[in-house]
GROMACS .gro file of C-alpha atoms in nm:
model
  122
    1CYS     CA    1  -2.068   8.988  -2.395
    2ASP     CA    2  -2.408   8.838  -2.322
    3VAL     CA    3  -2.268   8.610  -2.050
    4PHE     CA    4  -2.150   8.917  -1.859
    5GLY     CA    5  -2.438   9.148  -1.948
    6ILE     CA    6  -2.212   9.404  -2.113
    7GLY     CA    7  -2.343   9.395  -2.470
    8GLY     CA    8  -2.525   9.725  -2.417
    9ILE     CA    9  -2.210   9.916  -2.325
   10ARG     CA   10  -2.019   9.829  -2.641
   11ASP     CA   11  -2.022  10.187  -2.776
   12LYS     CA   12  -1.968  10.366  -2.444
   13TYR     CA   13  -1.653  10.524  -2.305
   14PRO     CA   14  -1.513  10.399  -1.972
   15ALA     CA   15  -1.631  10.716  -1.795
   16GLU     CA   16  -1.988  10.633  -1.901
   17ILE     CA   17  -2.010  10.288  -1.741
   18SER     CA   18  -2.034  10.168  -1.381
   19GLY     CA   19  -1.758  10.007  -1.178
   20GLY     CA   20  -1.930   9.671  -1.202
   21GLU     CA   21  -1.954   9.700  -1.581
   22LYS     CA   22  -1.583   9.785  -1.594
   23GLN     CA   23  -1.500   9.482  -1.382
   24ARG     CA   24  -1.713   9.246  -1.592
   25THR     CA   25  -1.547   9.388  -1.905
   26ALA     CA   26  -1.203   9.320  -1.757
   27VAL     CA   27  -1.296   8.957  -1.681
   28ALA     CA   28  -1.434   8.910  -2.035
   29ARG     CA   29  -1.112   9.055  -2.182
   30ALA     CA   30  -0.901   8.825  -1.964
   31LEU     CA   31  -1.082   8.517  -2.095
   32ILE     CA   32  -1.122   8.612  -2.461
   33ASN     CA   33  -0.799   8.445  -2.577
   34HIS     CA   34  -0.862   8.122  -2.384
   35PRO     CA   35  -0.565   8.150  -2.146
   36LEU     CA   36  -0.429   7.854  -1.953
   37LEU     CA   37  -0.365   8.074  -1.648
   38VAL     CA   38  -0.589   8.351  -1.518
   39LEU     CA   39  -0.471   8.578  -1.236
   40ALA     CA   40  -0.780   8.729  -1.075
   41ASP     CA   41  -0.749   8.995  -0.805
   42GLU     CA   42  -1.088   9.037  -0.633
   43PRO     CA   43  -1.281   8.951  -0.952
   44THR     CA   44  -1.618   8.978  -0.777
   45GLY     CA   45  -1.531   9.272  -0.550
   46ASN     CA   46  -1.748   9.541  -0.712
   47LEU     CA   47  -2.021   9.317  -0.846
   48ASP     CA   48  -2.374   9.244  -0.738
   49SER     CA   49  -2.451   8.881  -0.657
   50LYS     CA   50  -2.594   8.801  -1.003
   51SER     CA   51  -2.288   8.938  -1.183
   52ALA     CA   52  -2.053   8.770  -0.934
   53ARG     CA   53  -2.218   8.434  -1.003
   54ALA     CA   54  -2.175   8.492  -1.380
   55VAL     CA   55  -1.803   8.561  -1.333
   56ILE     CA   56  -1.753   8.254  -1.113
   57ARG     CA   57  -1.952   8.038  -1.358
   58THR     CA   58  -1.735   8.163  -1.646
   59PHE     CA   59  -1.417   8.085  -1.452
   60GLU     CA   60  -1.547   7.734  -1.390
   61GLN     CA   61  -1.624   7.693  -1.762
   62ALA     CA   62  -1.272   7.812  -1.851
   63ARG     CA   63  -1.125   7.566  -1.606
   64GLN     CA   64  -1.327   7.276  -1.746
   65ALA     CA   65  -1.317   7.357  -2.118
   66LEU     CA   66  -0.959   7.485  -2.141
   67GLY     CA   67  -0.797   7.317  -1.846
   68ALA     CA   68  -0.719   7.668  -1.726
   69THR     CA   69  -0.585   7.740  -1.381
   70ILE     CA   70  -0.762   8.025  -1.202
   71PHE     CA   71  -0.549   8.191  -0.935
   72MET     CA   72  -0.788   8.413  -0.744
   73VAL     CA   73  -0.727   8.654  -0.458
   74THR     CA   74  -1.050   8.727  -0.276
   75HIS     CA   75  -1.211   8.816   0.054
   76ASP     CA   76  -1.539   8.666  -0.069
   77SER     CA   77  -1.609   8.326   0.090
   78TYR     CA   78  -1.870   8.250  -0.177
   79ALA     CA   79  -1.615   8.298  -0.458
   80ALA     CA   80  -1.351   8.105  -0.262
   81SER     CA   81  -1.592   7.817  -0.206
   82HIS     CA   82  -1.585   7.743  -0.580
   83CYS     CA   83  -1.209   7.686  -0.572
   84ASP     CA   84  -1.037   7.350  -0.547
   85ARG     CA   85  -0.782   7.478  -0.297
   86VAL     CA   86  -0.788   7.782  -0.068
   87VAL     CA   87  -0.481   7.926   0.098
   88ILE     CA   88  -0.577   8.151   0.389
   89LEU     CA   89  -0.331   8.431   0.457
   90GLN     CA   90  -0.309   8.658   0.758
   91ASP     CA   91  -0.060   8.943   0.777
   92GLY     CA   92   0.125   8.805   0.475
   93ARG     CA   93   0.169   8.457   0.621
   94VAL     CA   94   0.003   8.131   0.525
   95ARG     CA   95  -0.226   8.035   0.811
   96ARG     CA   96  -0.407   7.743   0.659
   97THR     CA   97  -0.459   7.554   0.334
   98LEU     CA   98  -0.792   7.386   0.265
   99GLU     CA   99  -0.867   7.134  -0.011
  100LYS     CA  100  -1.220   7.095  -0.143
  101GLY     CA  101  -1.182   6.736  -0.262
  102GLY     CA  102  -1.524   6.585  -0.330
  103MET     CA  103  -1.698   6.817  -0.084
  104GLU     CA  104  -2.014   7.004  -0.186
  105ARG     CA  105  -1.961   7.376  -0.245
  106SER     CA  106  -2.182   7.484   0.046
  107ALA     CA  107  -2.005   7.247   0.288
  108PHE     CA  108  -1.668   7.381   0.169
  109GLN     CA  109  -1.790   7.737   0.227
  110ASP     CA  110  -1.890   7.639   0.582
  111LEU     CA  111  -1.541   7.493   0.634
  112LEU     CA  112  -1.384   7.817   0.507
  113LEU     CA  113  -1.599   8.028   0.737
  114ASP     CA  114  -1.514   7.802   1.034
  115ALA     CA  115  -1.141   7.842   0.958
  116ILE     CA  116  -1.178   8.220   0.942
  117ARG     CA  117  -1.370   8.227   1.271
  118GLU     CA  118  -1.097   8.017   1.437
  119MET     CA  119  -0.835   8.267   1.321
  120GLY     CA  120  -1.037   8.546   1.482
  121LYS     CA  121  -1.020   8.372   1.820
  122GLU     CA  122  -0.641   8.376   1.831
   0.00000   0.00000   0.00000
């Protein structure tokens, strides 16, 4: 709970907490049983940058400690830049697949943004 900053909402009902707190709670619940596969649909969508970083950091820890695979759907280039592989879709079709390899996270984010800009020119 402390990793996600949700310890203080333990005794509250869902109607009494914010959307971000609900989302962080959902991520914590998804990881509690140490799964080998996590399906994450916009896991940082309703979060402020600090909470989003905590979620991404926790996903990275799950991947390293458990060997878990994180399958994330996101519109957030920052979140995507932490992934090993990014598949860019447009209108339900695969437009491009990018591999991070040994690239630094910030350089990979720049590559992602360049790919998205190129798609906008078509």
